[in-house]
PDB file of C-alpha atoms in Angstrom:
ATOM      1  CA  MET N   1     -21.865  -3.914  11.259  1.00 86.00           C
ATOM      2  CA  LYS N   2     -22.353  -7.570  10.300  1.00 85.00           C
ATOM      3  CA  ILE N   3     -18.685  -7.897   9.303  1.00 86.00           C
ATOM      4  CA  GLY N   4     -17.696  -6.405  12.674  1.00 87.00           C
ATOM      5  CA  ARG N   5     -19.973  -8.887  14.402  1.00 86.00           C
ATOM      6  CA  ALA N   6     -18.403 -11.704  12.365  1.00 87.00           C
ATOM      7  CA  TYR N   7     -14.992 -10.566  13.594  1.00 86.00           C
ATOM      8  CA  LYS N   8     -16.206 -10.732  17.195  1.00 89.00           C
ATOM      9  CA  HIS N   9     -17.425 -14.295  16.640  1.00 85.00           C
ATOM     10  CA  VAL N  10     -14.223 -15.468  14.969  1.00 86.00           C
ATOM     11  CA  MET N  11     -12.198 -14.088  17.897  1.00 88.00           C
ATOM     12  CA  GLU N  12     -14.508 -15.917  20.307  1.00 88.00           C
ATOM     13  CA  PHE N  13     -14.157 -19.073  18.202  1.00 84.00           C
ATOM     14  CA  ASP N  14     -10.373 -18.746  18.281  1.00 85.00           C
ATOM     15  CA  SER N  15     -10.229 -18.432  22.078  1.00 87.00           C
ATOM     16  CA  LEU N  16     -12.617 -21.366  22.537  1.00 84.00           C
ATOM     17  CA  VAL N  17     -10.541 -23.580  20.229  1.00 80.00           C
ATOM     18  CA  VAL N  18      -7.313 -22.615  22.004  1.00 80.00           C
ATOM     19  CA  ALA N  19      -8.870 -23.456  25.382  1.00 80.00           C
ATOM     20  CA  HIS N  20     -10.236 -26.703  23.946  1.00 75.00           C
ATOM     21  CA  CYS N  21      -6.850 -27.761  22.556  1.00 73.00           C
ATOM     22  CA  LYS N  22      -5.104 -27.136  25.882  1.00 76.00           C
ATOM     23  CA  ARG N  23      -7.062 -30.030  27.343  1.00 72.00           C
ATOM     24  CA  THR N  24      -5.248 -33.347  27.195  1.00 67.00           C
ATOM     25  CA  ASP N  25      -8.298 -35.448  26.359  1.00 71.00           C
ATOM     26  CA  VAL N  26      -9.266 -33.799  23.087  1.00 72.00           C
ATOM     27  CA  PHE N  27      -6.799 -35.361  20.691  1.00 74.00           C
ATOM     28  CA  THR N  28      -4.624 -38.373  20.033  1.00 79.00           C
ATOM     29  CA  ALA N  29      -1.430 -38.364  18.022  1.00 80.00           C
ATOM     30  CA  THR N  30       0.210 -41.343  16.393  1.00 87.00           C
ATOM     31  CA  GLY N  31       3.413 -41.368  14.412  1.00 89.00           C
ATOM     32  CA  ARG N  32       5.270 -43.587  12.026  1.00 90.00           C
ATOM     33  CA  GLU N  33       8.556 -43.313  10.206  1.00 90.00           C
ATOM     34  CA  ASP N  34       8.685 -43.145   6.438  1.00 89.00           C
ATOM     35  CA  ILE N  35      12.275 -44.311   6.107  1.00 89.00           C
ATOM     36  CA  LYS N  36      12.224 -44.350   2.303  1.00 88.00           C
ATOM     37  CA  ASN N  37      11.441 -40.609   2.134  1.00 88.00           C
ATOM     38  CA  GLY N  38      13.168 -39.634   5.392  1.00 88.00           C
ATOM     39  CA  ARG N  39       9.998 -38.363   7.073  1.00 89.00           C
ATOM     40  CA  LEU N  40       8.099 -38.782  10.280  1.00 87.00           C
ATOM     41  CA  ILE N  41       4.373 -38.884   9.575  1.00 91.00           C
ATOM     42  CA  VAL N  42       2.156 -37.784  12.449  1.00 87.00           C
ATOM     43  CA  ARG N  43      -1.601 -38.244  12.433  1.00 86.00           C
ATOM     44  CA  VAL N  44      -3.578 -36.098  14.851  1.00 81.00           C
ATOM     45  CA  GLU N  45      -7.242 -36.861  15.535  1.00 80.00           C
ATOM     46  CA  PHE N  46      -9.370 -34.423  17.488  1.00 71.00           C
ATOM     47  CA  ALA N  47     -12.426 -35.320  19.515  1.00 72.00           C
ATOM     48  CA  LYS N  48     -15.716 -33.723  18.517  1.00 72.00           C
ATOM     49  CA  LEU N  49     -15.821 -30.006  19.071  1.00 69.00           C
ATOM     50  CA  GLU N  50     -18.127 -28.760  21.781  1.00 71.00           C
ATOM     51  CA  GLY N  51     -21.384 -26.872  21.245  1.00 77.00           C
ATOM     52  CA  ASP N  52     -20.111 -23.375  22.079  1.00 84.00           C
ATOM     53  CA  ILE N  53     -17.281 -23.719  19.580  1.00 82.00           C
ATOM     54  CA  LEU N  54     -19.611 -24.841  16.809  1.00 83.00           C
ATOM     55  CA  LEU N  55     -22.184 -22.161  17.621  1.00 86.00           C
ATOM     56  CA  SER N  56     -19.515 -19.472  17.552  1.00 87.00           C
ATOM     57  CA  LEU N  57     -18.270 -20.683  14.168  1.00 86.00           C
ATOM     58  CA  GLY N  58     -21.835 -20.766  12.816  1.00 88.00           C
ATOM     59  CA  ASP N  59     -22.453 -17.205  14.041  1.00 90.00           C
ATOM     60  CA  PHE N  60     -19.222 -16.060  12.354  1.00 90.00           C
ATOM     61  CA  VAL N  61     -20.202 -17.635   9.035  1.00 91.00           C
ATOM     62  CA  TYR N  62     -23.756 -16.288   9.211  1.00 92.00           C
ATOM     63  CA  ASN N  63     -22.652 -12.725   9.933  1.00 92.00           C
ATOM     64  CA  LEU N  64     -19.966 -12.733   7.254  1.00 93.00           C
ATOM     65  CA  ARG N  65     -22.389 -14.050   4.606  1.00 94.00           C
ATOM     66  CA  SER N  66     -25.054 -11.624   5.770  1.00 94.00           C
ATOM     67  CA  GLY N  67     -22.565  -8.768   5.385  1.00 94.00           C
ATOM     68  CA  LEU N  68     -22.078  -9.694   1.721  1.00 96.00           C
ATOM     69  CA  ASP N  69     -25.841  -9.714   1.169  1.00 96.00           C
ATOM     70  CA  GLN N  70     -26.147  -6.312   2.823  1.00 96.00           C
ATOM     71  CA  LEU N  71     -23.403  -5.046   0.524  1.00 96.00           C
ATOM     72  CA  ALA N  72     -25.453  -6.280  -2.443  1.00 97.00           C
ATOM     73  CA  TRP N  73     -28.521  -4.457  -1.077  1.00 97.00           C
ATOM     74  CA  GLN N  74     -26.574  -1.191  -0.787  1.00 97.00           C
ATOM     75  CA  LEU N  75     -25.080  -1.640  -4.251  1.00 97.00           C
ATOM     76  CA  CYS N  76     -28.594  -2.022  -5.666  1.00 97.00           C
ATOM     77  CA  LEU N  77     -29.683   1.168  -3.910  1.00 97.00           C
ATOM     78  CA  SER N  78     -26.611   3.026  -5.172  1.00 96.00           C
ATOM     79  CA  GLY N  79     -27.475   1.903  -8.702  1.00 94.00           C
ATOM     80  CA  GLY N  80     -30.896   3.510  -8.343  1.00 95.00           C
ATOM     81  CA  GLY N  81     -32.675   0.195  -7.951  1.00 95.00           C
ATOM     82  CA  ASP N  82     -35.282  -1.096  -5.571  1.00 95.00           C
ATOM     83  CA  PRO N  83     -33.781  -4.136  -3.790  1.00 97.00           C
ATOM     84  CA  GLY N  84     -36.060  -7.104  -3.229  1.00 95.00           C
ATOM     85  CA  ARG N  85     -36.156 -10.810  -2.419  1.00 95.00           C
ATOM     86  CA  ASP N  86     -33.722 -11.701  -5.179  1.00 96.00           C
ATOM     87  CA  THR N  87     -31.128  -9.073  -4.245  1.00 97.00           C
ATOM     88  CA  MET N  88     -28.117 -10.846  -2.779  1.00 97.00           C
ATOM     89  CA  PHE N  89     -24.411 -11.413  -3.237  1.00 97.00           C
ATOM     90  CA  PRO N  90     -24.378 -14.346  -5.668  1.00 97.00           C
ATOM     91  CA  ILE N  91     -21.890 -17.185  -5.234  1.00 97.00           C
ATOM     92  CA  TYR N  92     -21.767 -19.848  -7.958  1.00 94.00           C
ATOM     93  CA  GLU N  93     -19.546 -22.870  -8.483  1.00 92.00           C
ATOM     94  CA  ARG N  94     -20.596 -23.408 -12.104  1.00 92.00           C
ATOM     95  CA  ASN N  95     -21.117 -21.088 -15.023  1.00 92.00           C
ATOM     96  CA  GLY N  96     -24.087 -22.022 -17.151  1.00 92.00           C
ATOM     97  CA  ALA N  97     -27.330 -20.624 -18.496  1.00 94.00           C
ATOM     98  CA  LYS N  98     -29.248 -21.360 -15.288  1.00 94.00           C
ATOM     99  CA  SER N  99     -26.639 -19.860 -12.947  1.00 93.00           C
ATOM    100  CA  GLU N 100     -26.215 -16.859 -15.266  1.00 95.00           C
ATOM    101  CA  ALA N 101     -29.961 -16.141 -15.138  1.00 96.00           C
ATOM    102  CA  MET N 102     -29.909 -16.405 -11.339  1.00 96.00           C
ATOM    103  CA  PHE N 103     -26.779 -14.217 -11.179  1.00 97.00           C
ATOM    104  CA  LEU N 104     -28.480 -11.485 -13.205  1.00 97.00           C
ATOM    105  CA  LYS N 105     -31.537 -11.562 -10.888  1.00 96.00           C
ATOM    106  CA  CYS N 106     -29.283 -11.162  -7.845  1.00 97.00           C
ATOM    107  CA  VAL N 107     -27.337  -8.174  -9.225  1.00 97.00           C
ATOM    108  CA  LYS N 108     -30.259  -6.438 -10.944  1.00 96.00           C
ATOM    109  CA  ASP N 109     -29.939  -2.632 -10.756  1.00 96.00           C
ATOM    110  CA  MET N 110     -26.415  -2.725  -9.318  1.00 97.00           C
ATOM    111  CA  PRO N 111     -23.828  -0.438 -10.936  1.00 97.00           C
ATOM    112  CA  PRO N 112     -22.175  -2.179 -13.910  1.00 97.00           C
ATOM    113  CA  ASP N 113     -18.693  -1.870 -12.360  1.00 97.00           C
ATOM    114  CA  ALA N 114     -19.901  -3.625  -9.206  1.00 97.00           C
ATOM    115  CA  VAL N 115     -21.473  -6.407 -11.279  1.00 97.00           C
ATOM    116  CA  LEU N 116     -18.158  -6.925 -13.106  1.00 97.00           C
ATOM    117  CA  ILE N 117     -16.269  -7.185  -9.815  1.00 97.00           C
ATOM    118  CA  ILE N 118     -18.793  -9.629  -8.360  1.00 98.00           C
ATOM    119  CA  ARG N 119     -18.603 -11.706 -11.547  1.00 97.00           C
ATOM    120  CA  ASP N 120     -14.785 -11.747 -11.366  1.00 97.00           C
ATOM    121  CA  LEU N 121     -14.983 -12.987  -7.756  1.00 97.00           C
ATOM    122  CA  GLN N 122     -17.057 -16.062  -8.610  1.00 97.00           C
ATOM    123  CA  PRO N 123     -15.648 -19.447  -7.542  1.00 96.00           C
ATOM    124  CA  TYR N 124     -16.304 -20.993 -10.972  1.00 95.00           C
ATOM    125  CA  LYS N 125     -13.500 -18.790 -12.329  1.00 94.00           C
ATOM    126  CA  ARG N 126     -11.092 -21.260 -10.686  1.00 94.00           C
ATOM    127  CA  GLY N 127     -12.400 -24.146 -12.751  1.00 93.00           C
ATOM    128  CA  ALA N 128     -11.992 -27.503 -11.017  1.00 93.00           C
ATOM    129  CA  ASP N 129     -10.469 -25.759  -7.968  1.00 93.00           C
ATOM    130  CA  TYR N 130     -13.662 -23.843  -7.152  1.00 94.00           C
ATOM    131  CA  ARG N 131     -13.883 -25.619  -3.770  1.00 94.00           C
ATOM    132  CA  LYS N 132     -10.702 -23.844  -2.674  1.00 93.00           C
ATOM    133  CA  HIS N 133     -12.281 -20.427  -3.262  1.00 95.00           C
ATOM    134  CA  PRO N 134     -13.039 -18.602   0.022  1.00 94.00           C
ATOM    135  CA  LEU N 135     -16.458 -17.452  -1.192  1.00 96.00           C
ATOM    136  CA  TRP N 136     -17.471 -21.003  -2.102  1.00 95.00           C
ATOM    137  CA  GLN N 137     -16.271 -22.212   1.296  1.00 94.00           C
ATOM    138  CA  LEU N 138     -18.179 -19.444   3.079  1.00 94.00           C
ATOM    139  CA  ASN N 139     -21.356 -20.230   1.161  1.00 94.00           C
ATOM    140  CA  GLU N 140     -20.982 -23.971   1.747  1.00 94.00           C
ATOM    141  CA  LEU N 141     -20.379 -23.506   5.492  1.00 91.00           C
ATOM    142  CA  GLY N 142     -23.412 -21.227   5.659  1.00 91.00           C
ATOM    143  CA  ASN N 143     -25.585 -23.846   3.997  1.00 91.00           C
ATOM    144  CA  ILE N 144     -24.268 -26.585   6.287  1.00 89.00           C
ATOM    145  CA  ASP N 145     -24.929 -24.431   9.350  1.00 85.00           C
ATOM    146  CA  LYS N 146     -28.514 -23.705   8.252  1.00 84.00           C
ATOM    147  CA  HIS N 147     -29.319 -27.353   7.640  1.00 77.00           C
TER     148      HIS N 147
END
């Protein structure tokens, strides 16, 4: 249900952004020729997004992240566990002793196959490119929205 709600919010976000971009006062574009490389370089700067757009994006991120945590809860139940405060879908940018201990708390009592899949999905698996990982981006946007 949370993923469905996230979809509703992203569709709302999309329509708000499209309406916003149709206005003529929301962006400026400047161009310059790069004769050496045979290119035209265009820089587009957008004005600040409006409140409804930002709220819709925040609701999308919250619901999507919440859906992952609910998945973790159900995986714990299916593994015969008793989910609690620490049960969540873990997302880590670094692999170390501290993050491994936290990871194991989050996935406690989940089926081993599910734990392997969640581990394989971790952003740190991309090394220095972890910031390009969709789960890292989702988690980061969620943290920004909360604070």
